[in-house]
Amino acid sequence: MGVTTKPKQTPTDKREIYYRDRVRQQGQRYPQFHWPSVQVLLNLAYTYNVTAAHLARALGKHGLSPSSFNLLMILSRNGGEGCPLYEIGELLLVSRANVTGLVDSLERKGLVERVTDKRDRRVRVARITKAGETLLESLLPEHYLDLRKICSRLNTAEKASLGDLLTKLRNSVQFSPDNKGPGKKP
Amino acid sequence: MGVTTKPKQTPTDKREIYYRDRVRQQGQRYPQFHWPSVQVLLNLAYTYNVTAAHLARALGKHGLSPSSFNLLMILSRNGGEGCPLYEIGELLLVSRANVTGLVDSLERKGLVERVTDKRDRRVRVARITKAGETLLESLLPEHYLDLRKICSRLNTAEKASLGDLLTKLRNSVQFSPDNKGPGKKP
DNA sequence: AAAATATAGTTAGGAACTTAATTATTTACC
DNA sequence: GGTAAATAATTAAGTTCCTAACTATATTTT
């Protein structure tokens, strides 16, 4: 190729242009449009996606998805007792059907095992295996270091402030007055 | 059942207990464990999930997923010109294969249409239809109001501060020195 | 101009999720 | 004590994402 003056823009630039235009257009058209609100929510989504993708990539090198990892962490805490599947769902905030699938895949890899509870034969208890413990022990030092590095540009006050603001935002969603709720039917 | 003193705990309490225990255990076991960092990242994930689920529920009432909605918004900005599919992928930060699927589903609903670019016959351009425009116009006022309400407990300074802290965190992930990168193979 | 390379889109297969329906077991009620 | 209701897990079907392989078209190289 010859010597060109092509600017070679990154995808990020396209996104910036797109959002700048959107502000102008939508702001004029819709009186409800409030750029500072839209901006902070876009920022939240973007930041979450970037960090989640980063952590997922690191865990993926050990053959674990983020959910599988979190499930293993829960079982690791409970040790030999294990944890009923329904309780795993509550801790991970996912459906019971999804827990079934996650435990299936971890069981196939030999990282957890299922046992039936003696007292209530409806419930299955998932227990981490020795292999599961070993895997966790091998990846946790790097994982925790990673988390720490991700936050290292924020000082203590900033971390606290970010936590407070996130909590405030979350509460606003969860406990807003007009929360449509589950809309239970009669 | 008789009159009991059972506290009737919500799932949230289980989560709090779980995380409190985890801090103690992991903090002792792993010197790399840094609770303030772990806490702020958990908070980020939790807050994102809550807000995303809230918005997804609202858009779902109109038959749209968040991604479908964003795709429609992109096309709405471009109007009659439409947008090449590869560019949609760059704006939405998703794979081209996923764009194909999203456009498929919106095309089935009659909200967008595909046309082949005359100049480069490799590229397909997606264009929003009249029905798509109408749908957007019907839901945007409520959507923007929703975004605004979600952020209403944060004042102007807090929104700015939250935005800055999120950006700082994101930059730390994206531009950290030891970013393993795509690891291109020779 | 032909061959190699790059780009746009689709297809195929798979993982992580969802809700709704089904099965097994326990608890509550009369 | 037997039936009804609740609870735990699974299955089935569908959605949203992914990567890798494939097809068609354009561009570059020689």
Tab-separated table of C-alpha atoms (C1' of nucleotides) in Angstrom:
chain	number	residue	atom	x	y	z
A	1	MET	CA	0.000	0.000	0.000
A	2	GLY	CA	1.137	3.525	-0.609
A	3	VAL	CA	1.655	6.238	1.933
A	4	THR	CA	-1.853	7.404	2.700
A	5	THR	CA	-3.351	9.909	5.072
A	6	LYS	CA	-6.090	7.506	6.129
A	7	PRO	CA	-6.806	8.238	9.791
A	8	LYS	CA	-7.381	4.544	10.712
A	9	GLN	CA	-10.054	5.163	13.305
A	10	THR	CA	-10.744	2.685	16.076
A	11	PRO	CA	-14.261	1.376	16.660
A	12	THR	CA	-14.447	3.545	19.767
A	13	ASP	CA	-14.511	6.651	17.627
A	14	LYS	CA	-17.538	5.430	15.724
A	15	ARG	CA	-19.262	4.862	19.014
A	16	GLU	CA	-18.451	8.350	20.221
A	17	ILE	CA	-19.773	9.911	17.058
A	18	TYR	CA	-22.887	7.802	17.253
A	19	TYR	CA	-23.633	8.779	20.819
A	20	ARG	CA	-22.919	12.443	20.239
A	21	ASP	CA	-25.423	12.492	17.394
A	22	ARG	CA	-27.935	10.580	19.428
A	23	VAL	CA	-27.819	13.148	22.190
A	24	ARG	CA	-28.610	15.967	19.798
A	25	GLN	CA	-31.375	14.184	17.971
A	26	GLN	CA	-33.100	12.574	20.883
A	27	GLY	CA	-32.700	15.579	23.130
A	28	GLN	CA	-34.606	17.709	20.697
A	29	ARG	CA	-37.266	15.151	19.966
A	30	TYR	CA	-38.056	13.852	23.442
A	31	PRO	CA	-38.440	16.133	26.437
A	32	GLN	CA	-37.926	13.137	28.746
A	33	PHE	CA	-34.417	12.599	27.387
A	34	HIS	CA	-31.874	13.493	30.033
A	35	TRP	CA	-28.314	13.089	28.834
A	36	PRO	CA	-26.572	12.932	32.229
A	37	SER	CA	-28.800	10.005	33.186
A	38	VAL	CA	-28.377	8.213	29.886
A	39	GLN	CA	-24.640	8.789	30.033
A	40	VAL	CA	-24.115	7.368	33.485
A	41	LEU	CA	-26.156	4.268	32.656
A	42	LEU	CA	-24.277	3.686	29.409
A	43	ASN	CA	-21.074	4.089	31.366
A	44	LEU	CA	-22.240	1.527	33.907
A	45	ALA	CA	-23.068	-1.015	31.218
A	46	TYR	CA	-19.842	-0.429	29.338
A	47	THR	CA	-17.648	-0.660	32.415
A	48	TYR	CA	-19.388	-3.788	33.618
A	49	ASN	CA	-19.022	-5.462	30.235
A	50	VAL	CA	-15.329	-4.638	29.990
A	51	THR	CA	-14.496	-5.929	33.469
A	52	ALA	CA	-16.724	-8.984	33.142
A	53	ALA	CA	-15.140	-9.889	29.812
A	54	HIS	CA	-11.682	-9.456	31.305
A	55	LEU	CA	-12.411	-11.742	34.236
A	56	ALA	CA	-14.238	-14.251	32.056
A	57	ARG	CA	-11.204	-14.541	29.818
A	58	ALA	CA	-8.923	-15.197	32.779
A	59	LEU	CA	-11.240	-17.839	34.250
A	60	GLY	CA	-11.774	-19.344	30.808
A	61	LYS	CA	-8.116	-20.300	30.696
A	62	HIS	CA	-8.916	-22.697	33.522
A	63	GLY	CA	-12.021	-23.995	31.756
A	64	LEU	CA	-14.474	-22.149	33.998
A	65	SER	CA	-17.224	-19.699	33.173
A	66	PRO	CA	-17.878	-16.921	35.707
A	67	SER	CA	-20.985	-18.714	36.947
A	68	SER	CA	-19.188	-22.034	37.293
A	69	PHE	CA	-16.465	-20.281	39.224
A	70	ASN	CA	-18.932	-18.628	41.580
A	71	LEU	CA	-20.698	-21.932	42.104
A	72	LEU	CA	-17.414	-23.597	43.009
A	73	MET	CA	-16.664	-20.756	45.429
A	74	ILE	CA	-19.977	-21.299	47.180
A	75	LEU	CA	-19.323	-25.005	47.531
A	76	SER	CA	-15.777	-24.359	48.659
A	77	ARG	CA	-17.065	-22.331	51.578
A	78	ASN	CA	-19.455	-25.082	52.651
A	79	GLY	CA	-16.866	-27.843	52.326
A	80	GLY	CA	-18.025	-31.377	53.054
A	81	GLU	CA	-21.570	-30.327	53.879
A	82	GLY	CA	-22.235	-29.134	50.362
A	83	CYS	CA	-25.098	-26.889	49.376
A	84	PRO	CA	-28.666	-27.661	48.246
A	85	LEU	CA	-29.208	-26.708	44.634
A	86	TYR	CA	-32.086	-24.354	45.395
A	87	GLU	CA	-29.836	-22.420	47.759
A	88	ILE	CA	-27.155	-22.102	45.089
A	89	GLY	CA	-29.761	-20.485	42.871
A	90	GLU	CA	-30.598	-17.961	45.570
A	91	LEU	CA	-26.960	-17.084	46.140
A	92	LEU	CA	-26.148	-16.756	42.455
A	93	LEU	CA	-29.462	-15.050	41.657
A	94	VAL	CA	-30.182	-17.466	38.821
A	95	SER	CA	-33.011	-19.876	38.122
A	96	ARG	CA	-33.058	-23.407	39.492
A	97	ALA	CA	-33.072	-24.742	35.948
A	98	ASN	CA	-29.823	-22.950	35.334
A	99	VAL	CA	-28.297	-24.401	38.497
A	100	THR	CA	-29.158	-27.870	37.235
A	101	GLY	CA	-27.230	-27.162	34.056
A	102	LEU	CA	-24.245	-25.629	35.802
A	103	VAL	CA	-23.942	-28.531	38.232
A	104	ASP	CA	-24.309	-30.945	35.308
A	105	SER	CA	-21.361	-29.417	33.511
A	106	LEU	CA	-19.185	-29.231	36.628
A	107	GLU	CA	-20.085	-32.810	37.482
A	108	ARG	CA	-19.007	-33.925	34.015
A	109	LYS	CA	-15.645	-32.315	34.684
A	110	GLY	CA	-15.387	-34.076	38.034
A	111	LEU	CA	-15.251	-30.821	39.987
A	112	VAL	CA	-18.455	-31.360	41.995
A	113	GLU	CA	-20.678	-34.284	42.933
A	114	ARG	CA	-24.400	-34.635	43.662
A	115	VAL	CA	-25.770	-36.439	46.696
A	116	THR	CA	-29.363	-36.810	47.841
A	117	ASP	CA	-30.193	-35.273	51.186
A	118	LYS	CA	-31.125	-37.974	53.706
A	119	ARG	CA	-33.688	-35.944	55.608
A	120	ASP	CA	-35.508	-34.447	52.617
A	121	ARG	CA	-35.256	-36.667	49.605
A	122	ARG	CA	-36.466	-33.921	47.292
A	123	VAL	CA	-33.239	-31.990	47.660
A	124	ARG	CA	-29.938	-32.693	45.999
A	125	VAL	CA	-26.813	-31.386	47.614
A	126	ALA	CA	-23.826	-30.398	45.500
A	127	ARG	CA	-20.397	-30.957	47.022
A	128	ILE	CA	-17.037	-29.847	45.745
A	129	THR	CA	-14.587	-32.650	44.992
A	130	LYS	CA	-10.898	-32.779	45.729
A	131	ALA	CA	-10.245	-31.902	42.083
A	132	GLY	CA	-12.509	-28.889	42.453
A	133	GLU	CA	-10.659	-27.686	45.533
A	134	THR	CA	-7.353	-28.159	43.809
A	135	LEU	CA	-8.481	-26.174	40.790
A	136	LEU	CA	-9.686	-23.300	42.966
A	137	GLU	CA	-6.471	-23.233	44.966
A	138	SER	CA	-4.484	-23.076	41.759
A	139	LEU	CA	-6.335	-20.143	40.280
A	140	LEU	CA	-7.391	-18.031	43.270
A	141	PRO	CA	-4.079	-16.286	43.929
A	142	GLU	CA	-3.975	-14.956	40.389
A	143	HIS	CA	-7.691	-14.158	40.419
A	144	TYR	CA	-7.509	-12.122	43.606
A	145	LEU	CA	-4.438	-10.340	42.347
A	146	ASP	CA	-6.341	-9.539	39.170
A	147	LEU	CA	-9.272	-8.062	41.087
A	148	ARG	CA	-6.895	-5.979	43.100
A	149	LYS	CA	-5.073	-4.713	40.032
A	150	ILE	CA	-8.329	-3.782	38.350
A	151	CYS	CA	-9.122	-1.482	41.255
A	152	SER	CA	-5.615	-0.262	41.851
A	153	ARG	CA	-6.146	3.098	40.169
A	154	LEU	CA	-8.845	3.946	42.686
A	155	ASN	CA	-7.655	4.955	46.119
A	156	THR	CA	-9.468	3.933	49.274
A	157	ALA	CA	-11.780	6.919	49.315
A	158	GLU	CA	-12.634	6.484	45.662
A	159	LYS	CA	-13.463	2.814	46.102
A	160	ALA	CA	-15.746	3.687	48.987
A	161	SER	CA	-17.344	6.478	47.021
A	162	LEU	CA	-17.915	4.283	43.981
A	163	GLY	CA	-19.470	1.636	46.196
A	164	ASP	CA	-21.803	4.148	47.788
A	165	LEU	CA	-22.914	5.601	44.482
A	166	LEU	CA	-23.531	2.170	42.970
A	167	THR	CA	-25.592	1.164	45.981
A	168	LYS	CA	-27.602	4.353	45.774
A	169	LEU	CA	-28.313	3.748	42.120
A	170	ARG	CA	-29.269	0.135	42.738
A	171	ASN	CA	-31.612	1.035	45.566
A	172	SER	CA	-33.278	3.532	43.320
A	173	VAL	CA	-34.122	0.713	40.903
A	174	GLN	CA	-35.047	-1.894	43.481
A	175	PHE	CA	-37.088	0.217	45.818
A	176	SER	CA	-38.547	2.854	43.559
A	177	PRO	CA	-42.181	3.682	44.418
A	178	ASP	CA	-43.678	2.692	41.066
A	179	ASN	CA	-41.819	-0.586	40.922
A	180	LYS	CA	-44.193	-2.641	38.840
A	181	GLY	CA	-43.167	-5.681	40.880
A	182	PRO	CA	-44.063	-9.255	39.968
A	183	GLY	CA	-47.622	-8.126	39.316
A	184	LYS	CA	-49.224	-11.078	40.989
A	185	LYS	CA	-52.474	-12.173	39.411
A	186	PRO	CA	-55.609	-12.904	41.449
B	1	MET	CA	-48.029	-24.197	61.797
B	2	GLY	CA	-47.979	-22.833	65.298
B	3	VAL	CA	-46.873	-19.407	66.362
B	4	THR	CA	-43.176	-19.495	65.781
B	5	THR	CA	-40.370	-17.047	66.087
B	6	LYS	CA	-39.005	-17.932	62.675
B	7	PRO	CA	-37.416	-14.770	61.277
B	8	LYS	CA	-38.468	-15.441	57.659
B	9	GLN	CA	-35.265	-14.228	56.068
B	10	THR	CA	-35.105	-12.930	52.533
B	11	PRO	CA	-32.621	-14.359	50.037
B	12	THR	CA	-30.577	-11.195	50.390
B	13	ASP	CA	-29.694	-12.142	53.930
B	14	LYS	CA	-28.277	-15.461	52.794
B	15	ARG	CA	-26.121	-13.586	50.338
B	16	GLU	CA	-24.857	-11.236	53.018
B	17	ILE	CA	-23.966	-14.097	55.310
B	18	TYR	CA	-22.252	-15.893	52.490
B	19	TYR	CA	-20.129	-12.932	51.551
B	20	ARG	CA	-19.239	-12.107	55.142
B	21	ASP	CA	-17.965	-15.630	55.643
B	22	ARG	CA	-16.103	-15.549	52.386
B	23	VAL	CA	-14.229	-12.434	53.405
B	24	ARG	CA	-13.003	-14.069	56.596
B	25	GLN	CA	-12.019	-17.362	55.024
B	26	GLN	CA	-10.422	-16.073	51.875
B	27	GLY	CA	-8.743	-13.153	53.579
B	28	GLN	CA	-6.885	-15.508	55.891
B	29	ARG	CA	-6.043	-18.021	53.213
B	30	TYR	CA	-4.916	-15.784	50.362
B	31	PRO	CA	-2.661	-12.789	50.882
B	32	GLN	CA	-3.756	-11.419	47.493
B	33	PHE	CA	-7.362	-11.142	48.689
B	34	HIS	CA	-8.313	-7.492	49.072
B	35	TRP	CA	-11.847	-7.043	50.316
B	36	PRO	CA	-12.369	-3.422	49.223
B	37	SER	CA	-11.524	-4.404	45.648
B	38	VAL	CA	-13.679	-7.514	45.691
B	39	GLN	CA	-16.522	-5.559	47.242
B	40	VAL	CA	-16.569	-2.783	44.692
B	41	LEU	CA	-16.505	-5.245	41.802
B	42	LEU	CA	-19.313	-7.320	43.288
B	43	ASN	CA	-21.230	-4.105	43.737
B	44	LEU	CA	-20.640	-3.170	40.107
B	45	ALA	CA	-21.907	-6.525	38.864
B	46	TYR	CA	-24.925	-6.510	41.161
B	47	THR	CA	-25.941	-2.974	40.262
B	48	TYR	CA	-25.531	-3.586	36.575
B	49	ASN	CA	-27.603	-6.749	36.735
B	50	VAL	CA	-30.403	-5.071	38.644
B	51	THR	CA	-30.642	-2.100	36.298
B	52	ALA	CA	-30.252	-4.208	33.163
B	53	ALA	CA	-32.991	-6.560	34.301
B	54	HIS	CA	-35.261	-3.617	35.066
B	55	LEU	CA	-34.788	-2.091	31.634
B	56	ALA	CA	-35.037	-5.473	29.895
B	57	ARG	CA	-38.405	-6.071	31.555
B	58	ALA	CA	-39.712	-2.713	30.380
B	59	LEU	CA	-38.523	-3.227	26.804
B	60	GLY	CA	-39.787	-6.799	26.850
B	61	LYS	CA	-43.334	-5.492	27.180
B	62	HIS	CA	-42.882	-4.130	23.677
B	63	GLY	CA	-41.389	-7.393	22.410
B	64	LEU	CA	-37.817	-6.099	22.284
B	65	SER	CA	-34.651	-7.357	23.896
B	66	PRO	CA	-32.107	-4.744	24.981
B	67	SER	CA	-29.922	-5.567	21.982
B	68	SER	CA	-32.821	-5.389	19.557
B	69	PHE	CA	-33.742	-2.026	20.999
B	70	ASN	CA	-30.213	-0.696	20.640
B	71	LEU	CA	-30.050	-1.957	17.085
B	72	LEU	CA	-33.287	-0.159	16.257
B	73	MET	CA	-31.921	3.000	17.847
B	74	ILE	CA	-28.832	2.853	15.640
B	75	LEU	CA	-30.949	2.432	12.524
B	76	SER	CA	-33.288	5.176	13.639
B	77	ARG	CA	-30.408	7.622	13.735
B	78	ASN	CA	-29.320	6.706	10.220
B	79	GLY	CA	-32.823	6.833	8.762
B	80	GLY	CA	-33.220	5.943	5.096
B	81	GLU	CA	-29.517	5.323	4.575
B	82	GLY	CA	-29.488	2.379	6.902
B	83	CYS	CA	-26.370	0.869	8.396
B	84	PRO	CA	-24.065	-1.913	7.177
B	85	LEU	CA	-24.267	-4.961	9.395
B	86	TYR	CA	-20.567	-4.960	10.238
B	87	GLU	CA	-20.882	-1.418	11.503
B	88	ILE	CA	-23.796	-2.392	13.720
B	89	GLY	CA	-21.562	-5.003	15.280
B	90	GLU	CA	-18.897	-2.425	16.019
B	91	LEU	CA	-21.388	-0.035	17.583
B	92	LEU	CA	-23.057	-2.706	19.699
B	93	LEU	CA	-19.737	-4.412	20.516
B	94	VAL	CA	-21.084	-7.805	19.498
B	95	SER	CA	-19.988	-10.365	16.920
B	96	ARG	CA	-21.101	-10.233	13.296
B	97	ALA	CA	-22.815	-13.584	13.730
B	98	ASN	CA	-24.905	-12.097	16.466
B	99	VAL	CA	-25.867	-9.136	14.300
B	100	THR	CA	-27.098	-11.549	11.650
B	101	GLY	CA	-29.375	-13.166	14.227
B	102	LEU	CA	-30.635	-9.882	15.628
B	103	VAL	CA	-31.458	-8.511	12.186
B	104	ASP	CA	-33.123	-11.818	11.311
B	105	SER	CA	-35.458	-11.569	14.278
B	106	LEU	CA	-36.263	-7.897	13.708
B	107	GLU	CA	-36.852	-8.575	10.021
B	108	ARG	CA	-39.311	-11.334	10.906
B	109	LYS	CA	-41.220	-8.795	12.989
B	110	GLY	CA	-41.215	-6.331	10.110
B	111	LEU	CA	-39.266	-3.717	12.062
B	112	VAL	CA	-36.207	-3.617	9.784
B	113	GLU	CA	-35.346	-4.624	6.217
B	114	ARG	CA	-32.168	-5.770	4.494
B	115	VAL	CA	-30.915	-4.327	1.236
B	116	THR	CA	-27.721	-5.094	-0.650
B	117	ASP	CA	-25.291	-2.235	-1.069
B	118	LYS	CA	-24.936	-1.343	-4.731
B	119	ARG	CA	-21.299	-0.312	-4.600
B	120	ASP	CA	-19.995	-3.230	-2.555
B	121	ARG	CA	-22.091	-6.302	-3.007
B	122	ARG	CA	-20.568	-8.007	0.011
B	123	VAL	CA	-22.321	-5.670	2.402
B	124	ARG	CA	-25.915	-5.788	3.494
B	125	VAL	CA	-27.463	-2.636	4.832
B	126	ALA	CA	-30.187	-2.796	7.463
B	127	ARG	CA	-32.862	-0.109	7.359
B	128	ILE	CA	-35.567	0.612	9.871
B	129	THR	CA	-39.117	0.321	8.546
B	130	LYS	CA	-42.059	2.587	9.214
B	131	ALA	CA	-43.330	0.018	11.725
B	132	GLY	CA	-39.965	0.138	13.463
B	133	GLU	CA	-40.041	3.916	13.693
B	134	THR	CA	-43.556	3.819	15.048
B	135	LEU	CA	-42.629	1.275	17.694
B	136	LEU	CA	-39.664	3.362	18.845
B	137	GLU	CA	-41.723	6.532	19.002
B	138	SER	CA	-44.300	4.756	21.111
B	139	LEU	CA	-41.865	3.459	23.698
B	140	LEU	CA	-39.132	6.098	23.875
B	141	PRO	CA	-40.932	8.644	26.057
B	142	GLU	CA	-41.494	6.042	28.753
B	143	HIS	CA	-37.995	4.613	28.310
B	144	TYR	CA	-36.260	7.945	28.717
B	145	LEU	CA	-38.417	8.758	31.694
B	146	ASP	CA	-37.419	5.429	33.170
B	147	LEU	CA	-33.707	6.131	32.731
B	148	ARG	CA	-34.171	9.484	34.326
B	149	LYS	CA	-36.040	8.057	37.287
B	150	ILE	CA	-33.404	5.407	37.845
B	151	CYS	CA	-30.823	8.162	38.296
B	152	SER	CA	-33.060	10.579	40.132
B	153	ARG	CA	-31.607	9.831	43.564
B	154	LEU	CA	-28.201	10.979	42.373
B	155	ASN	CA	-27.721	14.712	42.093
B	156	THR	CA	-25.706	16.292	39.309
B	157	ALA	CA	-22.416	16.103	41.153
B	158	GLU	CA	-22.980	12.495	42.101
B	159	LYS	CA	-23.802	11.491	38.549
B	160	ALA	CA	-20.618	13.164	37.358
B	161	SER	CA	-18.601	11.534	40.101
B	162	LEU	CA	-20.033	8.091	39.373
B	163	GLY	CA	-19.263	8.549	35.703
B	164	ASP	CA	-15.678	9.541	36.444
B	165	LEU	CA	-15.082	6.629	38.791
B	166	LEU	CA	-16.562	4.127	36.336
B	167	THR	CA	-14.378	5.489	33.570
B	168	LYS	CA	-11.308	5.285	35.757
B	169	LEU	CA	-12.080	1.681	36.612
B	170	ARG	CA	-12.713	0.787	32.983
B	171	ASN	CA	-9.485	2.399	31.820
B	172	SER	CA	-7.642	0.402	34.414
B	173	VAL	CA	-8.928	-2.793	32.815
B	174	GLN	CA	-8.574	-1.730	29.201
B	175	PHE	CA	-5.193	-0.087	29.350
B	176	SER	CA	-3.437	-1.944	32.116
B	177	PRO	CA	0.226	-2.669	31.326
B	178	ASP	CA	-0.014	-6.454	31.527
B	179	ASN	CA	-3.082	-6.639	29.358
B	180	LYS	CA	-2.644	-10.084	27.847
B	181	GLY	CA	-4.287	-8.800	24.668
B	182	PRO	CA	-5.492	-10.969	21.788
B	183	GLY	CA	-2.197	-12.851	21.878
B	184	LYS	CA	-1.801	-13.017	18.155
B	185	LYS	CA	-0.190	-16.164	16.873
B	186	PRO	CA	2.616	-16.119	14.276
C	1	DA	C1'	-4.972	-10.898	-15.620
C	2	DA	C1'	-4.392	-14.735	-12.100
C	3	DA	C1'	-3.427	-15.842	-7.513
C	4	DA	C1'	-3.264	-14.621	-2.771
C	5	DT	C1'	-5.325	-12.071	0.772
C	6	DA	C1'	-8.794	-9.482	3.120
C	7	DT	C1'	-13.562	-8.385	4.192
C	8	DA	C1'	-18.895	-9.025	4.853
C	9	DG	C1'	-22.147	-12.065	5.861
C	10	DT	C1'	-24.089	-16.497	6.999
C	11	DT	C1'	-24.250	-21.095	9.004
C	12	DA	C1'	-23.259	-24.606	12.500
C	13	DG	C1'	-22.517	-25.875	17.005
C	14	DG	C1'	-22.244	-24.707	21.803
C	15	DA	C1'	-22.652	-22.180	26.519
C	16	DA	C1'	-25.393	-19.642	29.726
C	17	DC	C1'	-29.430	-18.030	30.629
C	18	DT	C1'	-34.954	-17.802	30.693
C	19	DT	C1'	-40.008	-19.591	31.546
C	20	DA	C1'	-43.335	-23.291	31.633
C	21	DA	C1'	-44.480	-27.979	32.301
C	22	DT	C1'	-43.419	-32.441	34.657
C	23	DT	C1'	-41.938	-35.592	38.458
C	24	DA	C1'	-40.894	-36.722	43.194
C	25	DT	C1'	-41.382	-35.770	47.799
C	26	DT	C1'	-42.926	-33.327	51.861
C	27	DT	C1'	-46.167	-30.583	54.542
C	28	DA	C1'	-50.785	-28.867	55.649
C	29	DC	C1'	-55.545	-29.518	56.214
C	30	DC	C1'	-59.988	-31.662	57.266
D	1	DG	C1'	-55.095	-40.920	57.356
D	2	DG	C1'	-55.913	-39.211	52.815
D	3	DT	C1'	-56.198	-35.488	49.771
D	4	DA	C1'	-54.524	-30.806	48.490
D	5	DA	C1'	-50.971	-27.588	48.258
D	6	DA	C1'	-46.193	-26.414	48.406
D	7	DT	C1'	-41.333	-27.318	47.389
D	8	DA	C1'	-36.958	-29.270	44.860
D	9	DA	C1'	-35.254	-30.758	40.838
D	10	DT	C1'	-35.444	-31.783	36.133
D	11	DT	C1'	-36.803	-31.462	31.249
D	12	DA	C1'	-38.219	-28.957	27.114
D	13	DA	C1'	-38.229	-25.130	24.231
D	14	DG	C1'	-36.616	-20.624	23.255
D	15	DT	C1'	-33.271	-16.352	23.477
D	16	DT	C1'	-28.898	-14.146	23.337
D	17	DC	C1'	-24.521	-14.453	22.968
D	18	DC	C1'	-19.948	-16.804	21.383
D	19	DT	C1'	-16.159	-19.006	18.007
D	20	DA	C1'	-14.969	-21.373	13.907
D	21	DA	C1'	-15.831	-22.752	9.363
D	22	DC	C1'	-17.740	-21.501	5.019
D	23	DT	C1'	-19.403	-18.525	0.830
D	24	DA	C1'	-19.283	-14.532	-1.918
D	25	DT	C1'	-17.178	-10.408	-3.252
D	26	DA	C1'	-13.412	-7.012	-3.357
D	27	DT	C1'	-8.564	-5.724	-3.173
D	28	DT	C1'	-3.712	-6.406	-3.537
D	29	DT	C1'	0.268	-8.465	-5.384
D	30	DT	C1'	3.070	-10.110	-8.792
